[in-house]
Tab-separated table of C-alpha atoms and ligand atoms in Angstrom:
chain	number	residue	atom	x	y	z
A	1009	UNK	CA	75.371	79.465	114.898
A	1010	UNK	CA	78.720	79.451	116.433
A	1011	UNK	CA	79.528	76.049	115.534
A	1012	UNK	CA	78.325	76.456	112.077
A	1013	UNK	CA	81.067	79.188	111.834
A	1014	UNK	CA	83.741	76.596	112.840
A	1015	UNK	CA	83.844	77.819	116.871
A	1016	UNK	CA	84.081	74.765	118.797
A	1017	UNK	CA	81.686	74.568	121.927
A	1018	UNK	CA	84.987	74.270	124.696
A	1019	UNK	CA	86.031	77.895	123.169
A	1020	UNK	CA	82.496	79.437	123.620
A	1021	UNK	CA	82.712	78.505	127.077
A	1022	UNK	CA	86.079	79.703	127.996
A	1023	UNK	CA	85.312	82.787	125.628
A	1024	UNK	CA	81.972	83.575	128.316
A	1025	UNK	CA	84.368	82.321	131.521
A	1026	UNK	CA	87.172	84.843	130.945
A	1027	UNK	CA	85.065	87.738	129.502
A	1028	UNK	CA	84.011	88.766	132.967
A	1029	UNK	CA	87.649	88.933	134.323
A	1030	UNK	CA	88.244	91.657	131.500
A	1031	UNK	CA	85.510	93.610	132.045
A	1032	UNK	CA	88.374	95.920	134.219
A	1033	UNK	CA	90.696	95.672	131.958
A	1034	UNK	CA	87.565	96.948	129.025
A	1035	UNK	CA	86.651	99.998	131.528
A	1036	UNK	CA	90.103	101.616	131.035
A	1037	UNK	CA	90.159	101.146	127.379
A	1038	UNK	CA	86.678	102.237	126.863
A	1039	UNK	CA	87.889	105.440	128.802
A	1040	UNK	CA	90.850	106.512	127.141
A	1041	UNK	CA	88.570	106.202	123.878
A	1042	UNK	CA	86.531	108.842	125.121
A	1043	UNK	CA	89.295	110.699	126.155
A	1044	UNK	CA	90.106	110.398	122.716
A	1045	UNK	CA	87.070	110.884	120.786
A	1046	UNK	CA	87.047	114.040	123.055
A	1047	UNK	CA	89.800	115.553	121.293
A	1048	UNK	CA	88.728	114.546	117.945
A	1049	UNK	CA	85.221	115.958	117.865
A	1050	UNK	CA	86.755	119.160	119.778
A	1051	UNK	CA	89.094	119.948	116.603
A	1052	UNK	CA	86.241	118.821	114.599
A	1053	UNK	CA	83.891	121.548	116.343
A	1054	UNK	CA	86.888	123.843	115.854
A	1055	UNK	CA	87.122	124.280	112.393
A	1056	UNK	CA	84.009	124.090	111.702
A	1057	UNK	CA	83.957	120.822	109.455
A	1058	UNK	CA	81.269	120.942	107.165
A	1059	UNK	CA	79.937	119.114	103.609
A	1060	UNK	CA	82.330	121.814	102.071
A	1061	UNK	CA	84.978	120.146	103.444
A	1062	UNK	CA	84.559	117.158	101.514
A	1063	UNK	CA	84.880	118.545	98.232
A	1064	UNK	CA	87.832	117.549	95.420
A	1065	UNK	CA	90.591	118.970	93.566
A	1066	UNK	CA	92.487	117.381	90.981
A	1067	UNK	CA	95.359	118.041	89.093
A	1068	UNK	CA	98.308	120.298	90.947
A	1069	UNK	CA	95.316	120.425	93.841
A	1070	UNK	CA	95.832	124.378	94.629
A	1071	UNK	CA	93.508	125.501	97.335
A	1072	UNK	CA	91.934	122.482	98.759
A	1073	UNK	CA	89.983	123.454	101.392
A	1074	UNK	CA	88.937	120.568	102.670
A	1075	UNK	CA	92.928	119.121	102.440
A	1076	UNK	CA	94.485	122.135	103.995
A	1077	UNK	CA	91.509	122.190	107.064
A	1078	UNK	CA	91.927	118.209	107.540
A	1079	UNK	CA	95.839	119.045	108.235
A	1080	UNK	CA	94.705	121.514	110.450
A	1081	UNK	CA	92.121	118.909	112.469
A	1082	UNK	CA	95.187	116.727	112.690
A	1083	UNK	CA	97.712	119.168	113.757
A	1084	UNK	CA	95.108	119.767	116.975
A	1085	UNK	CA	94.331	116.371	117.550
A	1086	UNK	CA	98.123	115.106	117.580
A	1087	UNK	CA	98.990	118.107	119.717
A	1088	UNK	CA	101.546	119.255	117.236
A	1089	UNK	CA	102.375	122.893	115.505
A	1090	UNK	CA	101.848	121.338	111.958
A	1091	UNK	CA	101.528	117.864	109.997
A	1092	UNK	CA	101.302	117.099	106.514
A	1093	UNK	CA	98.587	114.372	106.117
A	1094	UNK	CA	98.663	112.720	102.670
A	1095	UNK	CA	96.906	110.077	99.986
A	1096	UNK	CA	100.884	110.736	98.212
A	1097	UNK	CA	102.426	109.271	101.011
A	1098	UNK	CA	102.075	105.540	99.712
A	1099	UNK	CA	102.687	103.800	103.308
A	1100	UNK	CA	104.062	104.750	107.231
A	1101	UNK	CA	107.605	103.345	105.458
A	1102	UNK	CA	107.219	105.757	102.260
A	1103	UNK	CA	106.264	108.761	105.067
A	1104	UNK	CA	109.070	107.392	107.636
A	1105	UNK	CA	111.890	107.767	104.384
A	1106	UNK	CA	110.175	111.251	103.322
A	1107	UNK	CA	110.955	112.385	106.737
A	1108	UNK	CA	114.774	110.570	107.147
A	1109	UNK	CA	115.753	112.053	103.491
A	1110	UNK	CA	114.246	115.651	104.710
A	1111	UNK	CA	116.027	116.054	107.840
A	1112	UNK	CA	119.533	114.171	107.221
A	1113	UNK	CA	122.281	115.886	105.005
A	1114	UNK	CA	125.156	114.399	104.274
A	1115	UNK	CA	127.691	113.484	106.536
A	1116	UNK	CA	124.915	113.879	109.592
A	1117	UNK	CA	124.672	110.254	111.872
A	1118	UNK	CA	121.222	108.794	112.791
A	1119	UNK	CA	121.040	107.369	116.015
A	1120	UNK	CA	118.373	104.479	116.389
A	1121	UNK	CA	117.785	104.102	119.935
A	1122	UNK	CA	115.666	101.181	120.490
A	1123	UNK	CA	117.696	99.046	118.470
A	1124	UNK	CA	117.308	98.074	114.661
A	1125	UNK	CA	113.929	99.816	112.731
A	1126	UNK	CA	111.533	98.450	111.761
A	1127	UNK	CA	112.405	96.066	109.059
A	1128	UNK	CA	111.125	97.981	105.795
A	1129	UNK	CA	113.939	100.693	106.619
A	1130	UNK	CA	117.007	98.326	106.198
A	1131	UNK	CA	117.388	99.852	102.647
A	1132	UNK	CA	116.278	103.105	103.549
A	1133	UNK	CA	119.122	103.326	105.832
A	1134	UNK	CA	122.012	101.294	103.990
A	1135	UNK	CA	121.584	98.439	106.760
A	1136	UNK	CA	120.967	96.340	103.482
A	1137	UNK	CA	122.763	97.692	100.645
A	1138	UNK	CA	120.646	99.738	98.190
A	1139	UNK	CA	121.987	102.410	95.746
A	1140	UNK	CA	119.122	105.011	97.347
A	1141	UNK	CA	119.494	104.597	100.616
A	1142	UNK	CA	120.606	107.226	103.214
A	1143	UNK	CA	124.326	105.512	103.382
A	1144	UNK	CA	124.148	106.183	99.632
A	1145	UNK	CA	124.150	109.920	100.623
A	1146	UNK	CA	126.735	109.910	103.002
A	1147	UNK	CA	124.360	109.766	105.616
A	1148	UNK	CA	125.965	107.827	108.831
A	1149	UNK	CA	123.850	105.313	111.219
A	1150	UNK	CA	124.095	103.905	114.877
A	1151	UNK	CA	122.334	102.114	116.906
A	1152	UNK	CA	122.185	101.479	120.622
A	1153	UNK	CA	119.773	98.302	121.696
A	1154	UNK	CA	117.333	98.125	124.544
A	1155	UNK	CA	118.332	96.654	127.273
A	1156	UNK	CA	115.564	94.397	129.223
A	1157	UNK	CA	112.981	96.421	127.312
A	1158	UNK	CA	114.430	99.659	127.809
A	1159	UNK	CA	116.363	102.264	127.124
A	1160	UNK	CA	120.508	101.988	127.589
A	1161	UNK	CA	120.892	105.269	129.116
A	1162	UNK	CA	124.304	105.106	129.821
A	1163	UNK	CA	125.225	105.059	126.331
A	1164	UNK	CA	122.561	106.581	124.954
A	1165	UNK	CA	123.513	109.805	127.252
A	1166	UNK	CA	126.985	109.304	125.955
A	1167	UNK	CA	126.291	109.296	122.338
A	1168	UNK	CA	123.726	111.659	122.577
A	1169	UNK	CA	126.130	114.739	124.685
A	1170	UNK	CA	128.771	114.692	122.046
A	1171	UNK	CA	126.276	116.597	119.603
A	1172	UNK	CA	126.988	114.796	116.494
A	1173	UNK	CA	124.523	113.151	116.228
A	1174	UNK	CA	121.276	114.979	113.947
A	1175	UNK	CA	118.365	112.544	114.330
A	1176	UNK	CA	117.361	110.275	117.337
A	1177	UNK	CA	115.088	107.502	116.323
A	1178	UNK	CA	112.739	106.261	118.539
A	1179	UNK	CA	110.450	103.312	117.689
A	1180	UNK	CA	106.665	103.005	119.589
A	1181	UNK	CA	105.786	99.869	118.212
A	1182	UNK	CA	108.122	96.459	118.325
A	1183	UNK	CA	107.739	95.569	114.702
A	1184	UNK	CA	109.107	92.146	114.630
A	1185	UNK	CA	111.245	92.302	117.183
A	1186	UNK	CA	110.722	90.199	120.093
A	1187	UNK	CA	111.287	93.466	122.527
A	1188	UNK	CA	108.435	95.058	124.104
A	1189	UNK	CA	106.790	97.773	122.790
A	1190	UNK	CA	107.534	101.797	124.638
A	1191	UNK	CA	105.005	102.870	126.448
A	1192	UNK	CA	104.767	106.876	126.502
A	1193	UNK	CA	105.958	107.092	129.902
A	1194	UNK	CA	109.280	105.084	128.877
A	1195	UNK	CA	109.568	107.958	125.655
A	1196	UNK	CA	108.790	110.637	128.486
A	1197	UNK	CA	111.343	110.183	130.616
A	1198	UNK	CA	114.123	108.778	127.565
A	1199	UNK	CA	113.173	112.168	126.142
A	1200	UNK	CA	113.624	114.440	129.411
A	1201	UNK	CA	116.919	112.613	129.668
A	1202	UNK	CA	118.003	113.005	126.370
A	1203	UNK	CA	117.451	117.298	126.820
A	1204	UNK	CA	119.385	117.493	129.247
A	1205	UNK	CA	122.303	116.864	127.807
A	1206	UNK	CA	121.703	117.860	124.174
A	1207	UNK	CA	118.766	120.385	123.054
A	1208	UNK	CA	119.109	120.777	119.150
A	1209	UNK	CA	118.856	116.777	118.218
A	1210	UNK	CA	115.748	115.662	116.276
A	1211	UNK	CA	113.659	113.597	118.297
A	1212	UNK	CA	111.669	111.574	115.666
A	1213	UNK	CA	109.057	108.357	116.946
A	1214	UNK	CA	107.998	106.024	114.537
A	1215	UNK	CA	104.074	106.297	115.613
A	1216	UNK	CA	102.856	103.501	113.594
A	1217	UNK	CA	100.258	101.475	115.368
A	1218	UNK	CA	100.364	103.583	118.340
A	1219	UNK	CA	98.228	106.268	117.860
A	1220	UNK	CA	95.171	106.379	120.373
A	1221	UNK	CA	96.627	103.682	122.739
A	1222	UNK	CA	96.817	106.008	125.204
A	1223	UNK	CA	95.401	109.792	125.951
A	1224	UNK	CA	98.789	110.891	125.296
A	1225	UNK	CA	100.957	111.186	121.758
A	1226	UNK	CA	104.998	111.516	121.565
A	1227	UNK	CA	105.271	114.958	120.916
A	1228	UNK	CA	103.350	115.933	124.458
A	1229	UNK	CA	106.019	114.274	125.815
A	1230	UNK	CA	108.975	116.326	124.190
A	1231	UNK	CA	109.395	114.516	120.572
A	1232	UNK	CA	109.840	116.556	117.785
A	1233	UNK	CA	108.264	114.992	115.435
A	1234	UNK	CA	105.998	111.514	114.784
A	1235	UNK	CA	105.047	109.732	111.924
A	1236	UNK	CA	102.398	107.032	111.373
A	1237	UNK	CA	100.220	105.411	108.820
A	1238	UNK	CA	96.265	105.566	107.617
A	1239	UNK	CA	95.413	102.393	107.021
A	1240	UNK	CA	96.910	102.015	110.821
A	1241	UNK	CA	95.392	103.328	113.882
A	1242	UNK	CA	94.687	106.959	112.471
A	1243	UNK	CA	92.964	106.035	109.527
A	1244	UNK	CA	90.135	103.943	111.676
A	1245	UNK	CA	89.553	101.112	108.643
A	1246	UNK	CA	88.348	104.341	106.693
A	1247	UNK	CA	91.042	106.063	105.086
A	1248	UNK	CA	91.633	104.251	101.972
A	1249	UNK	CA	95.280	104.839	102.371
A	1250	UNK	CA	97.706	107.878	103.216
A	1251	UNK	CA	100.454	108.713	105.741
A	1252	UNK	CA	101.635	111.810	108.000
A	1253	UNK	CA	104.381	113.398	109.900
A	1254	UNK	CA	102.976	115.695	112.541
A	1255	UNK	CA	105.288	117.742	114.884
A	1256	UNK	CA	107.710	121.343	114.932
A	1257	UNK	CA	106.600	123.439	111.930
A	1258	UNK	CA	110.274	123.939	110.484
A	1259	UNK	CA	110.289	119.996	110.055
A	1260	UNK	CA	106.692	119.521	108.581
A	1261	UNK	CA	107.998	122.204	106.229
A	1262	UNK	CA	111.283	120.300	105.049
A	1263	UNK	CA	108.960	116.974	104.792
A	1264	UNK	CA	106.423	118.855	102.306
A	1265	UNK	CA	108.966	119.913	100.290
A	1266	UNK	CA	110.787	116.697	100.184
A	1267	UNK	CA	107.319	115.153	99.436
A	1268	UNK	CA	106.717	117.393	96.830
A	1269	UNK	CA	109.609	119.398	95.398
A	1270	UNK	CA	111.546	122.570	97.120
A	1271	UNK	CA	109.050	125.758	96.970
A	1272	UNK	CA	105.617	123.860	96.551
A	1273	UNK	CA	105.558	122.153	99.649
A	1274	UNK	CA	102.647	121.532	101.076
A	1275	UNK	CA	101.001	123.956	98.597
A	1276	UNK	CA	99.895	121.093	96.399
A	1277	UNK	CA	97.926	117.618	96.223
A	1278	UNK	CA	95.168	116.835	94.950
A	1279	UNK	CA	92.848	115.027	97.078
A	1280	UNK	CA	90.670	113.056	94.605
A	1281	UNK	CA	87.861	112.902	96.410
A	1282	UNK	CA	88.969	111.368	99.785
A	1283	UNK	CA	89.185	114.187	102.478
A	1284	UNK	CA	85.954	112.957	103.557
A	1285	UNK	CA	87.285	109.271	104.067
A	1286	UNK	CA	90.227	110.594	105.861
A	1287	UNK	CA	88.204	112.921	108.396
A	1288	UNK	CA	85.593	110.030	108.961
A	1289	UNK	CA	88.304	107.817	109.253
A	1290	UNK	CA	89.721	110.264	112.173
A	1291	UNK	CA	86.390	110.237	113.704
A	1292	UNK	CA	86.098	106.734	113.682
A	1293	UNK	CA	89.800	105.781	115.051
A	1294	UNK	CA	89.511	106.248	118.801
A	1295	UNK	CA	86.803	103.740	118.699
A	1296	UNK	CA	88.199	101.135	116.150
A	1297	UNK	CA	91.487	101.204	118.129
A	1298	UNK	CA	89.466	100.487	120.985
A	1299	UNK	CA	87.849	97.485	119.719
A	1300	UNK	CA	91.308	96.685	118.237
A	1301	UNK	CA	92.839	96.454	121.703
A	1302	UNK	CA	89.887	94.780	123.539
A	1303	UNK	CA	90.781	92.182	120.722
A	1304	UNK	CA	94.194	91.925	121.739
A	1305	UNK	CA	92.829	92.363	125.491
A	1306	UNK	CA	90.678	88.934	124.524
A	1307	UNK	CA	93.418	87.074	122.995
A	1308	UNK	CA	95.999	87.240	125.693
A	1309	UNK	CA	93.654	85.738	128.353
A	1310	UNK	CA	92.177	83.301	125.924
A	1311	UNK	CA	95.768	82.439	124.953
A	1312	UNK	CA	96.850	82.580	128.788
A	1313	UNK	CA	94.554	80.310	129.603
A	1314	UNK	CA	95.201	77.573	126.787
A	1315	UNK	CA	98.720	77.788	128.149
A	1316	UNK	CA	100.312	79.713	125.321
A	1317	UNK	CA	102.708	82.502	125.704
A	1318	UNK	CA	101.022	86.131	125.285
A	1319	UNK	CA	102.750	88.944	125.526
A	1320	UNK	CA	101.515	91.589	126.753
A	1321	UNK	CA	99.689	89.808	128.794
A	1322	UNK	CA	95.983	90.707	129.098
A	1323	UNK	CA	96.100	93.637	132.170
A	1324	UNK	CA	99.748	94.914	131.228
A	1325	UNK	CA	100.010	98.366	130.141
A	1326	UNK	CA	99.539	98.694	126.385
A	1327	UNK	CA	102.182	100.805	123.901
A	1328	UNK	CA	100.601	100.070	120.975
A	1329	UNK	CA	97.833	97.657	119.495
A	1330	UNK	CA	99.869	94.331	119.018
A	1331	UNK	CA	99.375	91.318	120.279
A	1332	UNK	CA	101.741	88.418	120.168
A	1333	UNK	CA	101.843	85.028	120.827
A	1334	UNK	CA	104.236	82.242	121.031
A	1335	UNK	CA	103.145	79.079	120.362
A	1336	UNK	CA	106.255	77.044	120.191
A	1337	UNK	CA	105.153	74.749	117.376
A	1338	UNK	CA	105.099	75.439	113.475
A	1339	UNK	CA	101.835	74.082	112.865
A	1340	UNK	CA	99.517	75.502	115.209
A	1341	UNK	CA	101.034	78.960	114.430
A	1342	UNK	CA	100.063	78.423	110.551
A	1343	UNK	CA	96.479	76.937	111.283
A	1344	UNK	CA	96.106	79.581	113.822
A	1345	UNK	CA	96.934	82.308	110.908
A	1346	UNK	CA	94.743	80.244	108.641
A	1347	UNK	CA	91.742	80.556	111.605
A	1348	UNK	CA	92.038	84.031	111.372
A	1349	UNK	CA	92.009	84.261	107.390
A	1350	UNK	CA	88.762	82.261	107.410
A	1351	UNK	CA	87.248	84.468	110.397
A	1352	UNK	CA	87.507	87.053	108.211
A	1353	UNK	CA	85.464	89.082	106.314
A	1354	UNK	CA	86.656	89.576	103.100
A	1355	UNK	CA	88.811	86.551	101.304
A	1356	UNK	CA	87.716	83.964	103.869
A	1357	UNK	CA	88.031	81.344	101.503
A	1358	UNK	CA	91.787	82.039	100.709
A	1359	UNK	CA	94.664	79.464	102.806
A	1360	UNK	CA	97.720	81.810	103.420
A	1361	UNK	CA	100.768	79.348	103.775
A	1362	UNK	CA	104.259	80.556	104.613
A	1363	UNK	CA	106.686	82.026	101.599
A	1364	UNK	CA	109.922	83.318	100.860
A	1365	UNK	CA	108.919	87.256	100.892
A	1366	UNK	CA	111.393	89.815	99.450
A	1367	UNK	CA	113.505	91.513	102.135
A	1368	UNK	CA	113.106	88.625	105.109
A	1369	UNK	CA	115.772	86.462	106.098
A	1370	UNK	CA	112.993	83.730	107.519
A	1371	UNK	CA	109.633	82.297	105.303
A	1372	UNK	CA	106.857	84.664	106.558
A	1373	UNK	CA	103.016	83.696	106.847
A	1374	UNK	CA	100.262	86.808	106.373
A	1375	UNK	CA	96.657	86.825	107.212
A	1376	UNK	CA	94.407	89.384	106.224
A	1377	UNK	CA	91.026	89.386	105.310
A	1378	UNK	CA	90.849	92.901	105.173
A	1379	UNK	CA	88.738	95.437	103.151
A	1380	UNK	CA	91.377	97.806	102.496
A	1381	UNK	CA	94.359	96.413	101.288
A	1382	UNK	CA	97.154	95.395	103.493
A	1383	UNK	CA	95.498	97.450	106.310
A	1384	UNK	CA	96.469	95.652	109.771
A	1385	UNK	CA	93.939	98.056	111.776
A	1386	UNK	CA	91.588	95.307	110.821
A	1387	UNK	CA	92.216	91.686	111.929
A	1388	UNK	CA	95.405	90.352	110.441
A	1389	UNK	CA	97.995	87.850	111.636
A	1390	UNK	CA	101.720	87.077	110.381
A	1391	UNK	CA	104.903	85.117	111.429
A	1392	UNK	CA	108.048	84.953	111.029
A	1393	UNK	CA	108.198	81.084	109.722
A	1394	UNK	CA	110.785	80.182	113.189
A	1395	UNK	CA	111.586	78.891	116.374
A	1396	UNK	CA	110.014	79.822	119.156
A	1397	UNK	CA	107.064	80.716	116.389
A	1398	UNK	CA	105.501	83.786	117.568
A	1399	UNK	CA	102.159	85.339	115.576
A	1400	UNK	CA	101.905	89.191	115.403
A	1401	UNK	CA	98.303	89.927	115.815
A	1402	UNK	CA	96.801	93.298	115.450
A	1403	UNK	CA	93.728	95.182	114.528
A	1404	UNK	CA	89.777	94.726	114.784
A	1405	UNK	CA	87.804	97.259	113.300
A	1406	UNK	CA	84.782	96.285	115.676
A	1407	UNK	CA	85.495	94.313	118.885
A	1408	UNK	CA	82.807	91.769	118.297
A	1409	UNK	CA	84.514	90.284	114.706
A	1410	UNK	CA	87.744	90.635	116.378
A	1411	UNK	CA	86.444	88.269	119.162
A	1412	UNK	CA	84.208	86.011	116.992
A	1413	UNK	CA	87.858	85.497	114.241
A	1414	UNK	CA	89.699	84.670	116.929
A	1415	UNK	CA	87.183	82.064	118.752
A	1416	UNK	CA	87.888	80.972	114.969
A	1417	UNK	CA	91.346	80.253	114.984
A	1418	UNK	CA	91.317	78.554	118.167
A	1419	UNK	CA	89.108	76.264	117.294
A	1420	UNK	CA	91.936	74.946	114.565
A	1421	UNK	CA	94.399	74.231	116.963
A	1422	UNK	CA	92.845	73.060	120.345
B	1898	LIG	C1	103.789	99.097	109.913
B	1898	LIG	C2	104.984	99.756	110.464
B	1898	LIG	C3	105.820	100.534	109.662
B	1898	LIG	C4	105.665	100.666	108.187
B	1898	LIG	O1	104.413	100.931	107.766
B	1898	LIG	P1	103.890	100.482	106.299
B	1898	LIG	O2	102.726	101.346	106.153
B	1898	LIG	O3	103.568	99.030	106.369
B	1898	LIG	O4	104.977	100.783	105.323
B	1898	LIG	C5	106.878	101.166	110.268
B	1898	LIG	N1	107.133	101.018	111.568
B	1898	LIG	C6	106.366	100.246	112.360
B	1898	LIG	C7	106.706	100.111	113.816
B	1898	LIG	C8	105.263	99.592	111.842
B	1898	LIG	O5	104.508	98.843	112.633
């Protein structure tokens, strides 16, 4: 069966050599999804979610029950005072400019301290000219990089004391940069630092992929507020699509009304029949980020051992559920993207080749064979089409596909 999938016999055997050195590394995950699912079915059990809950408005969406109780579920589970959790937020980039355009006024500075967002916010900010962005407002930006894969205190500190400065970005997740990913205790102790010298700056942590990695969110560890995206980590493969911005009330406030217009806030939305994808979704997500990182877990030491560069590697510490891996040659980086298009479920007969996308500098290469459209909590694969080629790999909505696609694309390049 395995070979009639296209998984060569040498990568079933190194697949059933290395599995038992993981089965440590497994424990720990398996663990913190409990942990996890612990808090989930706890604010489920809290309020009471019932069918009733999974009812529909339409139209302006006025008392939605089943909306209005799945912000509340949220607002336990991400340990914050309020969130706004929405099918109107289009994507984590529409929620992450919601939030920027709600909290900035003119002539306030953004300070970016993890270097340059996450690509999609380049015209957001003005970092690419665009005649909406925040620069466009009169809204200033600065940003101070990592240094060795963390945070420049010294200037940081600096910047941060002379009270200027309205918004502190912090990005979880690497994006496409070739920095590591923040663990929470890194964000902890950046945070801690960061109060001490200045109390009324808005912490904000772009969340996206990093929900459920650990037993901990940002704002337990002092951030203000967090946003991330549904058909990420949050939305476990269920949530058709949706954002939300979870944190201090007064700022979930200013985001509903930016979503929606000053005085309606969070008031109105119809739900259209999908609070019951979005709570099963939450259900689901401790678990499906758990398979997501034991497929991450697999590739590193599969990738390790084939003498590729992973990173993390397979027992590091995990901020978020991305895996990369250089490969140092063009080609096997684009069969090894086309090995995980045609381990997937859905489109497995499509070839993804590299193209010039809008809005990157380099050609980029996609693959996702996903059920819900662009979602990258289920397997998916892109590059960056240059030197030293490194594939972003993320997502696995069941551990054993996530294994079985990437036994797949191995056996294209070895
Ligand atoms: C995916 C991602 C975003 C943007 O999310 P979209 O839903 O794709 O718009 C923002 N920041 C980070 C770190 C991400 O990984």
């Amino acid at each position: 069966m395995y070979k009639e999938f296209g998984i060569k016999d040498e990568v079933v055997n190194l697949a059933e050599k290395i599995e038992h050195e993981l089965t440590y590394v497994f424990d720990a995950v398996n663990k913190r999804c409990e942990i996890n699912t612990l808090k989930v079915l706890k604010a489920f059990n809290k309020y009471n979610i019932s069918d009733m809950h999974f009812g529909t408005t339409t139209g302006y969406g006025y008392g939605d029950v089943g909306r209005d109780t799945t912000e509340k579920v949220f607002t336990e589970v991400l340990g914050a005072e309020d969130c706004i959790v929405r099918s109107q937020f289009i994507s984590g980039t529409h929620a992450l400019t919601v939030a920027l355009f709600a909290f900035l006024r003119p002539n306030d500075t953004m300070l970016s301290i993890c270097g340059k967002p996450y690509d999609t916010l380049d015209e957001v900010i003005g970092i690419v000219d665009n005649k909406s962005s925040l620069k466009s407002y009169g809204i200033k930006y600065e940003q101070i990089d990592l240094i060795d894969n963390d945070f420049d205190y010294e200037a940081i500190l600096n910047r941060a004391s002379r009270h200027d400065v309205k918004l502190i970005e912090i990005q979880r997740s690497r994006g496409y940069a070739t920095r590591k990913s923040l663990t929470i205790d890194k964000i902890e102790k950046v945070i801690k630092a960061i109060r001490a010298v200045n109390d009324d700056v808005i912490i904000m942590v772009d969340n996206c992929y990093g929900e459920f990695v650990d037993d901990k969110e940002p704002l337990a560890v002092g951030a203000d507020v967090m946003v991330g995206s549904l058909i990420k980590n949050l939305g476990g493969g269920i949530a058709p699509n949706g954002a939300y911005i979870a944190g201090r009330a007064d700022l979930v406030e200013l985001a509903a009304e930016r979503l929606t217009a000053p005085g309606l806030g969070k008031e109105v939305g119809p739900t259209l029949g999908i609070n019951k994808y979005i709570l099963q979704g939450l259900f689901m997500a401790p678990s499906v980020v758990a398979s997501s990182l034991k497929t991450s877990i697999f590739t590193s030491k599969m990738m390790e051992e084939l003498g590729f560069k992973p990173v993390p590697r397979f027992d590091e510490k995990r901020a978020d559920i991305v895996q990369t891996i250089e490969f140092g040659d063009r080609e096997k980086l684009i069969k090894y993207c086309q090995g995980i298009q045609m381990g997937s479920p859905i489109d497995s007969n499509s070839i993804p080749e590299p193209w010039d996308m809008p809005g990157y500098t380099d050609q980029v290469i996609m693959a996702a064979g996903a059920f819900t459209q662009g979602s990258s909590i289920e397997l998916s694969c892109d590059a960056p089409i240059r030197p030293p080629y490194i594939a972003f790999q993320q997502g696995g909505l069941t551990y054993e596909y996530g294994k079985l696609g990437v036994m797949k694309a191995i056996s294209q390049i070895i």
